[in-house]
Short mmCIF file of C-alpha atoms in Angstrom, two decimals:
data_model
loop_
_atom_site.label_atom_id
_atom_site.label_comp_id
_atom_site.label_asym_id
_atom_site.label_seq_id
_atom_site.Cartn_x
_atom_site.Cartn_y
_atom_site.Cartn_z
CA UNK A 1 62.65 -157.10 51.52
CA UNK A 2 66.18 -157.99 50.45
CA UNK A 3 66.87 -156.75 46.94
CA UNK A 4 68.79 -158.45 44.03
CA UNK A 5 69.30 -155.03 42.53
CA UNK A 6 68.52 -151.51 43.54
CA UNK A 7 66.68 -150.90 40.24
CA UNK A 8 65.36 -153.19 37.51
CA UNK A 9 65.00 -151.68 34.12
CA UNK A 10 62.71 -153.42 31.72
CA UNK A 11 63.91 -152.83 28.10
CA UNK A 12 67.55 -152.74 26.83
CA UNK A 13 67.07 -150.26 24.03
CA UNK A 14 68.89 -146.93 23.96
CA UNK A 15 66.69 -145.31 26.71
CA UNK A 16 66.91 -148.33 29.13
CA UNK A 17 70.71 -148.61 28.61
CA UNK A 18 71.21 -144.84 29.07
CA UNK A 19 69.22 -144.92 32.18
CA UNK A 20 71.08 -147.93 33.51
CA UNK A 21 74.46 -146.19 32.85
CA UNK A 22 73.29 -143.01 34.69
CA UNK A 23 72.32 -145.10 37.76
CA UNK A 24 75.61 -147.13 37.66
CA UNK A 25 77.47 -143.86 37.77
CA UNK A 26 76.06 -143.22 41.14
CA UNK A 27 76.89 -146.74 42.33
CA UNK A 28 73.32 -148.08 42.00
CA UNK A 29 73.12 -151.68 41.16
CA UNK A 30 71.01 -152.26 38.03
CA UNK A 31 69.57 -155.22 36.15
CA UNK A 32 68.26 -154.65 32.74
CA UNK A 33 65.88 -157.04 31.29
CA UNK A 34 65.75 -157.35 27.43
CA UNK A 35 63.58 -159.85 25.55
CA UNK A 36 65.76 -159.80 22.47
CA UNK A 37 68.87 -161.89 22.49
CA UNK A 38 70.87 -159.44 20.31
CA UNK A 39 70.96 -155.65 19.48
CA UNK A 40 67.88 -154.80 17.47
CA UNK A 41 69.06 -154.21 13.85
CA UNK A 42 65.51 -152.94 12.61
CA UNK A 43 66.01 -149.67 10.95
CA UNK A 44 64.77 -146.90 13.23
CA UNK A 45 65.94 -143.37 14.06
CA UNK A 46 68.85 -142.03 12.04
CA UNK A 47 69.86 -139.03 13.91
CA UNK A 48 70.18 -137.33 17.41
CA UNK A 49 69.37 -133.88 18.47
CA UNK A 50 71.38 -131.38 20.54
CA UNK A 51 70.13 -132.28 24.05
CA UNK A 52 71.09 -135.96 23.20
CA UNK A 53 74.54 -135.13 21.69
CA UNK A 54 75.23 -132.92 24.69
CA UNK A 55 74.32 -135.71 27.03
CA UNK A 56 76.60 -138.26 25.41
CA UNK A 57 79.47 -135.72 25.14
CA UNK A 58 79.12 -135.05 28.88
CA UNK A 59 79.63 -138.65 29.46
CA UNK A 60 82.81 -138.93 27.45
CA UNK A 61 81.20 -140.58 24.43
CA UNK A 62 81.82 -138.04 21.76
CA UNK A 63 84.89 -139.73 19.97
CA UNK A 64 82.74 -142.95 19.44
CA UNK A 65 79.96 -140.75 18.04
CA UNK A 66 82.21 -138.93 15.53
CA UNK A 67 83.25 -142.32 14.26
CA UNK A 68 79.68 -143.51 13.81
CA UNK A 69 78.74 -140.27 12.04
CA UNK A 70 81.64 -140.59 9.62
CA UNK A 71 80.28 -144.00 8.59
CA UNK A 72 76.72 -142.60 8.11
CA UNK A 73 78.02 -139.72 6.05
CA UNK A 74 79.81 -142.24 3.78
CA UNK A 75 76.56 -144.14 3.26
CA UNK A 76 74.82 -140.99 2.17
CA UNK A 77 77.62 -140.25 -0.25
CA UNK A 78 77.24 -143.83 -1.62
CA UNK A 79 73.54 -143.30 -2.24
CA UNK A 80 74.36 -140.20 -4.40
CA UNK A 81 76.95 -142.14 -6.34
CA UNK A 82 74.53 -145.02 -6.89
CA UNK A 83 71.87 -142.59 -8.16
CA UNK A 84 74.35 -140.98 -10.55
CA UNK A 85 75.62 -144.46 -11.73
CA UNK A 86 72.03 -145.47 -12.39
CA UNK A 87 71.40 -142.43 -14.72
CA UNK A 88 68.90 -140.57 -12.44
CA UNK A 89 68.48 -137.06 -13.59
CA UNK A 90 69.18 -133.95 -11.34
CA UNK A 91 71.30 -135.70 -8.87
CA UNK A 92 73.45 -133.45 -6.78
CA UNK A 93 74.34 -133.01 -3.16
CA UNK A 94 71.75 -130.84 -1.31
CA UNK A 95 72.50 -127.54 0.46
CA UNK A 96 73.68 -127.91 4.07
CA UNK A 97 70.97 -129.84 5.94
CA UNK A 98 69.19 -128.30 8.83
CA UNK A 99 66.42 -130.66 9.17
CA UNK A 100 62.75 -131.01 7.90
CA UNK A 101 59.37 -130.39 8.89
CA UNK A 102 56.77 -132.85 7.35
CA UNK A 103 59.38 -133.58 4.62
CA UNK A 104 59.74 -129.83 3.84
CA UNK A 105 63.62 -129.50 3.70
CA UNK A 106 65.33 -126.77 5.67
CA UNK A 107 68.37 -125.25 3.94
CA UNK A 108 71.31 -124.85 6.26
CA UNK A 109 72.48 -121.78 4.20
CA UNK A 110 69.49 -119.87 5.40
CA UNK A 111 70.14 -120.79 9.00
CA UNK A 112 71.01 -117.89 11.32
CA UNK A 113 73.79 -119.53 13.13
CA UNK A 114 74.48 -116.43 15.15
CA UNK A 115 71.37 -117.09 17.05
CA UNK A 116 72.60 -117.40 20.71
CA UNK A 117 70.60 -120.59 21.18
CA UNK A 118 73.03 -122.36 18.85
CA UNK A 119 76.12 -121.07 20.38
CA UNK A 120 76.60 -122.94 23.76
CA UNK A 121 76.78 -126.67 22.59
CA UNK A 122 80.50 -126.81 22.02
CA UNK A 123 81.81 -129.97 20.20
CA UNK A 124 78.44 -131.74 20.60
CA UNK A 125 77.05 -129.42 18.03
CA UNK A 126 79.15 -131.15 15.35
CA UNK A 127 77.34 -134.59 15.91
CA UNK A 128 74.01 -135.49 14.63
CA UNK A 129 73.92 -138.45 12.17
CA UNK A 130 73.82 -141.34 14.53
CA UNK A 131 71.72 -144.45 13.59
CA UNK A 132 69.79 -145.96 16.43
CA UNK A 133 71.33 -149.43 16.14
CA UNK A 134 74.86 -148.00 16.45
CA UNK A 135 73.84 -146.02 19.43
CA UNK A 136 72.43 -149.08 21.17
CA UNK A 137 75.68 -150.83 20.60
CA UNK A 138 77.74 -148.08 22.09
CA UNK A 139 75.49 -147.80 25.07
CA UNK A 140 75.44 -151.60 25.69
CA UNK A 141 79.27 -151.57 25.68
CA UNK A 142 79.36 -148.57 28.09
CA UNK A 143 76.85 -150.25 30.46
CA UNK A 144 78.99 -153.39 30.59
CA UNK A 145 82.08 -151.22 31.44
CA UNK A 146 80.11 -149.64 34.29
CA UNK A 147 78.99 -152.96 35.64
CA UNK A 148 75.33 -153.04 34.63
CA UNK A 149 73.90 -156.46 34.38
CA UNK A 150 72.07 -156.90 31.03
CA UNK A 151 69.97 -160.09 30.83
CA UNK A 152 69.19 -160.80 27.24
CA UNK A 153 66.42 -163.11 26.12
CA UNK A 154 64.57 -162.53 29.38
CA UNK A 155 60.91 -161.28 29.26
CA UNK A 156 59.16 -159.44 32.14
CA UNK A 157 55.86 -161.34 32.79
CA UNK A 158 54.50 -159.51 35.83
CA UNK A 159 55.31 -157.78 39.03
CA UNK A 160 54.03 -157.05 42.62
CA UNK A 161 54.75 -153.51 43.83
CA UNK A 162 54.67 -152.78 47.52
CA UNK A 163 55.66 -149.95 49.76
CA UNK A 164 59.30 -151.22 50.31
CA UNK A 165 60.00 -152.69 46.85
CA UNK A 166 58.95 -154.60 43.75
CA UNK A 167 58.96 -158.26 43.02
CA UNK A 168 59.57 -158.54 39.30
CA UNK A 169 58.53 -161.83 37.71
CA UNK A 170 60.33 -162.80 34.57
CA UNK A 171 60.80 -165.85 32.15
CA UNK A 172 63.86 -166.51 34.12
CA UNK A 173 62.49 -166.29 37.67
CA UNK A 174 61.74 -163.58 40.08
CA UNK A 175 63.81 -160.52 41.06
CA UNK A 176 63.35 -158.39 44.12
CA UNK A 177 64.14 -154.76 43.62
CA UNK A 178 63.55 -151.39 45.19
CA UNK A 179 62.19 -149.80 41.90
CA UNK A 180 61.17 -150.87 38.44
CA UNK A 181 61.34 -148.61 35.42
CA UNK A 182 59.61 -149.50 32.27
CA UNK A 183 61.63 -148.59 29.16
CA UNK A 184 59.98 -151.35 27.27
CA UNK A 185 58.58 -149.39 24.21
CA UNK A 186 55.19 -148.29 22.85
CA UNK A 187 53.40 -151.48 23.72
CA UNK A 188 54.95 -151.50 27.24
CA UNK A 189 54.11 -154.41 29.65
CA UNK A 190 55.07 -152.38 32.65
CA UNK A 191 52.71 -149.53 31.73
CA UNK A 192 49.80 -151.96 30.96
CA UNK A 193 50.26 -154.00 34.16
CA UNK A 194 50.75 -150.87 36.37
CA UNK A 195 47.59 -149.47 35.06
CA UNK A 196 48.90 -146.16 33.77
CA UNK A 197 46.27 -144.37 31.83
CA UNK A 198 47.31 -143.60 28.16
CA UNK A 199 45.15 -141.03 26.62
CA UNK A 200 45.82 -139.58 23.23
CA UNK A 201 44.69 -139.62 19.47
CA UNK A 202 44.05 -142.76 17.43
CA UNK A 203 46.30 -143.48 14.33
CA UNK A 204 45.24 -142.41 10.83
CA UNK A 205 48.11 -143.72 8.75
CA UNK A 206 50.09 -146.82 7.84
CA UNK A 207 53.80 -146.27 7.41
CA UNK A 208 56.70 -148.44 6.35
CA UNK A 209 60.44 -147.89 6.68
CA UNK A 210 62.89 -150.32 5.29
CA UNK A 211 66.32 -151.03 3.95
CA UNK A 212 65.85 -153.14 0.79
CA UNK A 213 67.42 -154.21 -2.57
CA UNK A 214 65.59 -152.58 -5.45
CA UNK A 215 65.42 -152.59 -9.18
CA UNK A 216 63.74 -149.66 -11.19
CA UNK A 217 64.70 -147.25 -8.36
CA UNK A 218 66.11 -144.73 -10.83
CA UNK A 219 62.50 -143.76 -11.55
CA UNK A 220 61.90 -142.82 -7.97
CA UNK A 221 62.43 -139.26 -6.78
CA UNK A 222 65.20 -138.78 -4.28
CA UNK A 223 64.39 -137.49 -0.81
CA UNK A 224 60.67 -136.70 0.24
CA UNK A 225 57.99 -136.96 -2.34
CA UNK A 226 54.26 -136.16 -2.21
CA UNK A 227 51.74 -137.86 -4.45
CA UNK A 228 47.88 -138.14 -4.70
CA UNK A 229 48.18 -141.38 -2.71
CA UNK A 230 50.45 -140.54 0.04
CA UNK A 231 54.11 -139.74 0.75
CA UNK A 232 57.37 -141.65 0.09
CA UNK A 233 61.00 -141.07 0.71
CA UNK A 234 64.00 -142.56 -1.10
CA UNK A 235 67.47 -142.32 0.40
CA UNK A 236 69.55 -140.80 1.90
CA UNK A 237 71.36 -144.22 2.11
CA UNK A 238 71.39 -146.99 -0.48
CA UNK A 239 68.11 -149.01 -0.41
CA UNK A 240 66.32 -146.97 2.24
CA UNK A 241 62.60 -146.32 1.53
CA UNK A 242 59.70 -144.93 3.50
CA UNK A 243 56.06 -145.02 2.61
CA UNK A 244 53.04 -143.29 4.19
CA UNK A 245 49.60 -144.09 3.32
CA UNK A 246 46.52 -142.34 4.79
CA UNK A 247 43.94 -144.99 4.57
CA UNK A 248 44.04 -145.92 8.35
CA UNK A 249 46.16 -148.00 10.56
CA UNK A 250 47.36 -151.44 9.63
CA UNK A 251 45.06 -154.34 10.28
CA UNK A 252 47.83 -156.32 12.08
CA UNK A 253 50.81 -154.16 13.04
CA UNK A 254 52.67 -157.28 14.22
CA UNK A 255 52.37 -159.14 11.08
CA UNK A 256 55.72 -159.96 9.22
CA UNK A 257 56.77 -157.37 6.62
CA UNK A 258 57.33 -158.95 3.17
CA UNK A 259 59.03 -157.83 0.16
CA UNK A 260 55.41 -157.92 -1.61
CA UNK A 261 54.06 -155.61 1.26
CA UNK A 262 56.77 -153.04 0.68
CA UNK A 263 56.78 -153.23 -3.13
CA UNK A 264 52.89 -152.84 -3.25
CA UNK A 265 52.97 -149.82 -0.91
CA UNK A 266 55.92 -148.27 -2.70
CA UNK A 267 54.16 -148.64 -6.18
CA UNK A 268 50.86 -147.32 -4.88
CA UNK A 269 52.39 -144.27 -3.34
CA UNK A 270 55.02 -143.43 -5.91
CA UNK A 271 53.08 -144.33 -9.00
CA UNK A 272 56.16 -146.10 -10.46
CA UNK A 273 54.87 -149.43 -11.68
CA UNK A 274 58.12 -151.16 -12.37
CA UNK A 275 59.94 -150.62 -9.08
CA UNK A 276 60.62 -153.95 -7.48
CA UNK A 277 61.79 -154.92 -4.13
CA UNK A 278 64.03 -158.02 -4.50
CA UNK A 279 65.20 -158.37 -0.92
CA UNK A 280 64.35 -156.99 2.59
CA UNK A 281 67.20 -156.35 4.71
CA UNK A 282 65.37 -154.55 7.51
CA UNK A 283 61.81 -153.21 7.91
CA UNK A 284 59.45 -151.60 10.29
CA UNK A 285 55.77 -150.74 10.28
CA UNK A 286 54.50 -147.58 12.12
CA UNK A 287 51.45 -145.41 12.64
CA UNK A 288 50.76 -141.90 14.14
CA UNK A 289 49.20 -143.22 17.24
CA UNK A 290 49.93 -140.23 19.69
CA UNK A 291 49.51 -140.92 23.44
CA UNK A 292 51.14 -139.97 26.78
CA UNK A 293 50.71 -140.98 30.31
CA UNK A 294 49.59 -138.08 32.55
CA UNK A 295 52.20 -139.02 35.32
CA UNK A 296 55.37 -140.90 34.77
CA UNK A 297 55.40 -142.47 38.20
CA UNK A 298 53.10 -144.84 40.18
CA UNK A 299 54.72 -145.49 43.59
CA UNK A 300 57.91 -147.49 42.94
CA UNK A 301 57.16 -147.99 39.29
CA UNK A 302 58.28 -145.40 36.71
CA UNK A 303 58.18 -145.12 32.83
CA UNK A 304 60.57 -143.57 30.41
CA UNK A 305 60.78 -143.37 26.53
CA UNK A 306 58.14 -144.82 24.40
CA UNK A 307 56.56 -146.52 27.41
CA UNK A 308 55.48 -143.07 28.67
CA UNK A 309 54.72 -141.43 25.28
CA UNK A 310 54.21 -142.67 21.67
CA UNK A 311 53.88 -140.63 18.38
CA UNK A 312 54.73 -140.84 14.75
CA UNK A 313 58.44 -140.88 13.87
CA UNK A 314 58.38 -137.65 11.84
CA UNK A 315 61.08 -135.23 12.76
CA UNK A 316 63.14 -138.01 14.54
CA UNK A 317 62.09 -136.95 18.07
CA UNK A 318 61.40 -140.35 19.56
CA UNK A 319 64.72 -141.65 20.77
CA UNK A 320 65.77 -138.13 21.67
CA UNK A 321 62.86 -137.69 23.96
CA UNK A 322 63.57 -140.94 25.64
CA UNK A 323 67.29 -140.22 26.20
CA UNK A 324 66.18 -136.83 27.72
CA UNK A 325 63.88 -138.89 30.04
CA UNK A 326 66.79 -141.09 31.02
CA UNK A 327 69.13 -138.23 31.83
CA UNK A 328 66.49 -136.41 33.87
CA UNK A 329 65.40 -139.59 35.83
CA UNK A 330 68.72 -141.15 36.39
CA UNK A 331 70.27 -139.02 38.89
CA UNK A 332 67.06 -138.40 40.75
CA UNK A 333 66.33 -142.01 41.17
CA UNK A 334 69.82 -142.69 42.16
CA UNK A 335 69.65 -139.87 44.81
CA UNK A 336 66.48 -141.54 46.15
CA UNK A 337 68.04 -145.00 46.24
CA UNK A 338 71.15 -143.53 48.03
CA UNK A 339 68.95 -141.78 50.60
CA UNK A 340 70.00 -138.12 50.06
CA UNK A 341 67.23 -136.88 47.74
CA UNK A 342 65.44 -133.88 49.02
CA UNK A 343 61.66 -134.18 49.44
CA UNK A 344 59.87 -134.23 46.21
CA UNK A 345 63.04 -134.61 44.00
CA UNK A 346 61.58 -137.65 42.14
CA UNK A 347 58.34 -135.95 41.46
CA UNK A 348 60.11 -133.25 39.36
CA UNK A 349 60.81 -136.02 36.75
CA UNK A 350 57.25 -135.73 35.61
CA UNK A 351 57.01 -132.11 36.18
CA UNK A 352 59.98 -131.38 33.86
CA UNK A 353 59.67 -134.11 31.22
CA UNK A 354 55.86 -134.27 30.60
CA UNK A 355 55.62 -130.82 29.03
CA UNK A 356 58.41 -131.62 26.50
CA UNK A 357 56.73 -134.94 25.64
CA UNK A 358 53.43 -133.13 25.09
CA UNK A 359 55.21 -130.76 22.79
CA UNK A 360 56.68 -133.56 20.74
CA UNK A 361 53.21 -135.25 20.35
CA UNK A 362 51.74 -132.03 18.96
CA UNK A 363 54.76 -131.42 16.85
CA UNK A 364 54.37 -134.82 15.09
CA UNK A 365 50.46 -134.33 14.80
CA UNK A 366 51.08 -131.11 12.98
CA UNK A 367 53.39 -132.89 10.42
CA UNK A 368 50.80 -135.60 9.84
CA UNK A 369 48.10 -133.08 9.12
CA UNK A 370 50.49 -131.21 6.60
CA UNK A 371 51.32 -134.44 4.80
CA UNK A 372 47.70 -135.56 3.99
CA UNK A 373 47.03 -136.07 0.30
CA UNK A 374 44.09 -133.58 0.06
CA UNK A 375 43.64 -130.11 -1.30
CA UNK A 376 43.58 -128.27 1.96
CA UNK A 377 46.74 -129.87 3.36
CA UNK A 378 48.52 -129.30 -0.01
CA UNK A 379 47.60 -125.60 0.11
CA UNK A 380 48.93 -125.30 3.64
CA UNK A 381 52.11 -127.25 2.61
CA UNK A 382 52.68 -124.68 -0.15
CA UNK A 383 52.42 -121.86 2.42
CA UNK A 384 54.77 -123.54 4.95
CA UNK A 385 57.22 -124.33 2.22
CA UNK A 386 57.41 -120.69 1.16
CA UNK A 387 57.95 -119.73 4.86
CA UNK A 388 60.59 -122.41 5.14
CA UNK A 389 62.49 -120.63 2.61
CA UNK A 390 63.14 -117.66 4.67
CA UNK A 391 65.97 -117.28 7.28
CA UNK A 392 63.63 -116.53 10.05
CA UNK A 393 61.43 -119.68 9.58
CA UNK A 394 64.48 -121.87 8.84
CA UNK A 395 65.96 -120.75 12.15
CA UNK A 396 62.70 -121.32 13.96
CA UNK A 397 62.14 -124.77 12.72
CA UNK A 398 65.76 -125.68 13.14
CA UNK A 399 65.67 -124.58 16.79
CA UNK A 400 62.66 -126.65 17.48
CA UNK A 401 63.88 -129.84 15.70
CA UNK A 402 67.42 -129.64 17.21
CA UNK A 403 65.93 -129.27 20.70
CA UNK A 404 68.09 -126.13 21.69
CA UNK A 405 64.95 -124.39 22.82
CA UNK A 406 64.26 -127.04 25.59
CA UNK A 407 64.58 -125.80 29.20
CA UNK A 408 62.85 -126.46 32.56
CA UNK A 409 60.87 -124.06 34.56
CA UNK A 410 63.17 -123.58 37.62
CA UNK A 411 63.32 -120.97 40.28
CA UNK A 412 65.59 -118.06 39.61
CA UNK A 413 65.79 -114.98 37.15
CA UNK A 414 69.02 -115.61 35.43
CA UNK A 415 68.65 -116.39 31.69
CA UNK A 416 70.69 -119.59 32.00
CA UNK A 417 68.59 -121.03 34.85
CA UNK A 418 66.71 -124.09 33.60
CA UNK A 419 68.58 -124.23 30.37
CA UNK A 420 71.29 -126.64 29.40
CA UNK A 421 74.61 -125.44 30.68
CA UNK A 422 76.79 -123.84 28.19
CA UNK A 423 79.97 -125.71 27.33
CA UNK A 424 82.18 -122.99 28.53
CA UNK A 425 85.97 -123.20 27.59
CA UNK A 426 87.88 -122.47 30.73
CA UNK A 427 91.18 -121.01 31.45
CA UNK A 428 92.66 -124.22 32.58
CA UNK A 429 92.26 -125.73 29.10
CA UNK A 430 89.13 -127.78 30.11
CA UNK A 431 85.58 -127.46 29.07
CA UNK A 432 82.44 -127.49 31.20
CA UNK A 433 81.18 -130.57 29.59
CA UNK A 434 84.21 -132.49 30.19
CA UNK A 435 83.80 -131.97 33.87
CA UNK A 436 80.42 -133.70 34.01
CA UNK A 437 81.65 -137.18 33.12
CA UNK A 438 81.29 -138.43 36.61
CA UNK A 439 77.52 -137.77 36.70
CA UNK A 440 77.53 -135.46 40.00
CA UNK A 441 76.53 -132.00 40.39
CA UNK A 442 79.10 -129.22 39.62
CA UNK A 443 79.51 -125.79 41.13
CA UNK A 444 81.67 -123.77 38.67
CA UNK A 445 83.24 -120.78 40.41
CA UNK A 446 84.37 -118.36 37.68
CA UNK A 447 85.42 -115.51 40.02
CA UNK A 448 87.68 -117.24 42.52
CA UNK A 449 85.03 -116.71 45.25
CA UNK A 450 85.92 -118.43 48.43
CA UNK A 451 82.43 -117.59 49.80
CA UNK A 452 80.70 -119.44 47.04
CA UNK A 453 83.02 -122.40 47.47
CA UNK A 454 82.23 -122.49 51.14
CA UNK A 455 78.46 -122.75 50.61
CA UNK A 456 78.94 -125.91 48.68
CA UNK A 457 81.55 -127.40 51.01
CA UNK A 458 79.13 -129.53 52.98
CA UNK A 459 77.93 -131.44 49.87
CA UNK A 460 80.68 -133.95 49.66
CA UNK A 461 80.40 -136.21 46.68
CA UNK A 462 77.11 -134.81 45.69
CA UNK A 463 78.52 -131.55 44.35
CA UNK A 464 82.04 -130.97 43.07
CA UNK A 465 83.54 -127.51 42.96
CA UNK A 466 85.80 -126.29 40.24
CA UNK A 467 87.49 -122.82 40.11
CA UNK A 468 88.68 -121.32 36.72
CA UNK A 469 88.21 -118.25 34.65
CA UNK A 470 86.22 -118.13 31.40
CA UNK A 471 87.53 -115.35 29.12
CA UNK A 472 84.72 -115.75 26.66
CA UNK A 473 82.08 -115.02 29.37
CA UNK A 474 83.79 -112.35 31.46
CA UNK A 475 80.67 -111.18 33.18
CA UNK A 476 79.50 -114.70 34.28
CA UNK A 477 80.29 -115.32 37.96
CA UNK A 478 79.28 -118.85 38.78
CA UNK A 479 77.04 -121.81 37.70
CA UNK A 480 75.40 -124.61 39.62
CA UNK A 481 74.91 -127.53 37.22
CA UNK A 482 72.82 -130.58 37.97
CA UNK A 483 74.12 -134.06 37.07
CA UNK A 484 71.94 -133.97 33.87
CA UNK A 485 73.60 -130.87 32.56
CA UNK A 486 70.74 -128.43 33.47
CA UNK A 487 71.72 -125.04 34.98
CA UNK A 488 70.19 -125.06 38.51
CA UNK A 489 71.46 -121.55 39.42
CA UNK A 490 73.66 -118.82 37.97
CA UNK A 491 75.01 -115.46 38.92
CA UNK A 492 76.69 -112.68 36.91
CA UNK A 493 79.30 -110.15 38.43
CA UNK A 494 77.61 -107.87 40.80
CA UNK A 495 74.92 -110.35 41.68
CA UNK A 496 74.63 -111.54 45.31
CA UNK A 497 74.83 -115.22 45.92
CA UNK A 498 71.25 -115.21 46.95
CA UNK A 499 69.38 -118.39 45.70
CA UNK A 500 72.59 -120.59 45.75
CA UNK A 501 71.82 -122.12 49.11
CA UNK A 502 68.13 -122.82 48.13
CA UNK A 503 69.25 -124.32 44.76
CA UNK A 504 71.70 -126.55 46.63
CA UNK A 505 69.03 -127.74 49.05
CA UNK A 506 66.45 -128.09 46.37
CA UNK A 507 68.43 -130.35 44.10
CA UNK A 508 71.06 -131.85 46.44
CA UNK A 509 69.46 -132.06 49.86
CA UNK A 510 70.76 -130.76 53.13
CA UNK A 511 74.57 -130.26 53.60
CA UNK A 512 76.42 -132.77 55.61
CA UNK A 513 75.80 -132.35 59.38
CA UNK A 514 72.72 -130.16 58.83
CA UNK A 515 69.05 -130.90 59.49
CA UNK A 516 66.97 -131.98 56.35
#
């Protein structure tokens, strides 16, 4: 079968675009199909976590993210000024924000920032407040620069997958490709047509999130609020509201969301009878439906992001989980397309990402349980709130929310193996993160060891070798870093290079001229 593209990605949101960019870095031809004709402006996620920030930093996107974050911070400041001008009492900037669990705020001044898990992110650690719409625009622009073909206003209607490729049927004709990846959201057409099982738990709540114009808002509490009828949020930007009601899922999740719908929900949950929604600027409806496919691959069809797992938005894990999927899958699928992938490489995608997805589902289920407007949940919330007021608990929750705990179970005993590579500051004035922009593997030789460099000499464009010292880590001898930033192998001074050859073969195949 002749192919119109090496890979077709269904879905042009942040996950699909990030995956397309990763593939394009490896000279894989990609077509992205997106049913919407413009970037989705619906209010969604408002922040990214550490693994996502590191991923964007390692691809040279940090300056753009800093600019976006500055705009987000100004909107937060505008919300405080608006509240003060309206005469709301007790309005003051909160302590340094460290995240929240079920709306229980974590105080940054209690965070133990000396914890080593927080110490290796480099400049990426300063970026977090990135709205999803802005992120999608940045990724769309980057995809265009990399030569990705983004077809907007095109809907996937079906596909036929065979041993040598996939015929993808769309509203604009049929495309022939080697691989199809569904990044088409929680109601994924690719997942449904491919027959992926989707086990999980049914929804209990109806949630709304919106940007609106309001009158009577000064009577609303700022931030998260719990009442006898549910939970509501006001802020942290002008006009942003969120309501959660625990009377079951919506009768029609696809129905248009009107000002009357939002106003009625906000009045029911807040108990403020005069708050009035005069205009809806952006709105979305959500539930706590929590499901995950057991395997992210069926032959030449794969899933990533919400197509592979859905859950409530509490804790802001959704887009971050999807970006992690894209980073993990991108280079592995590219290696498979290019023909140098070692046996079983693509299967490690599910093996590595499924446990993290399963954790996110449990994390969000726990938050829904804690938010229920009933006496047992209130009692438990009181206990958790008291715990969250301690340094140990704040640090625990912040590590979970930020994602710095995430690592893969890889062979090797070094503490860095399987973890995100530390953003080492090198003696030549560069940082490790800046050396990953090309998307390939990296052997970082910190001891000027010719023997180590010779072991990687047969890997050509698959693994680049860089030699420099690292004064801040004098005992660290070398790192082998995968294209997704994961440490595949590491050694300290005095260690033998045992394991490096196996790690190179495991992740990058056979060296040039050697038998596979």
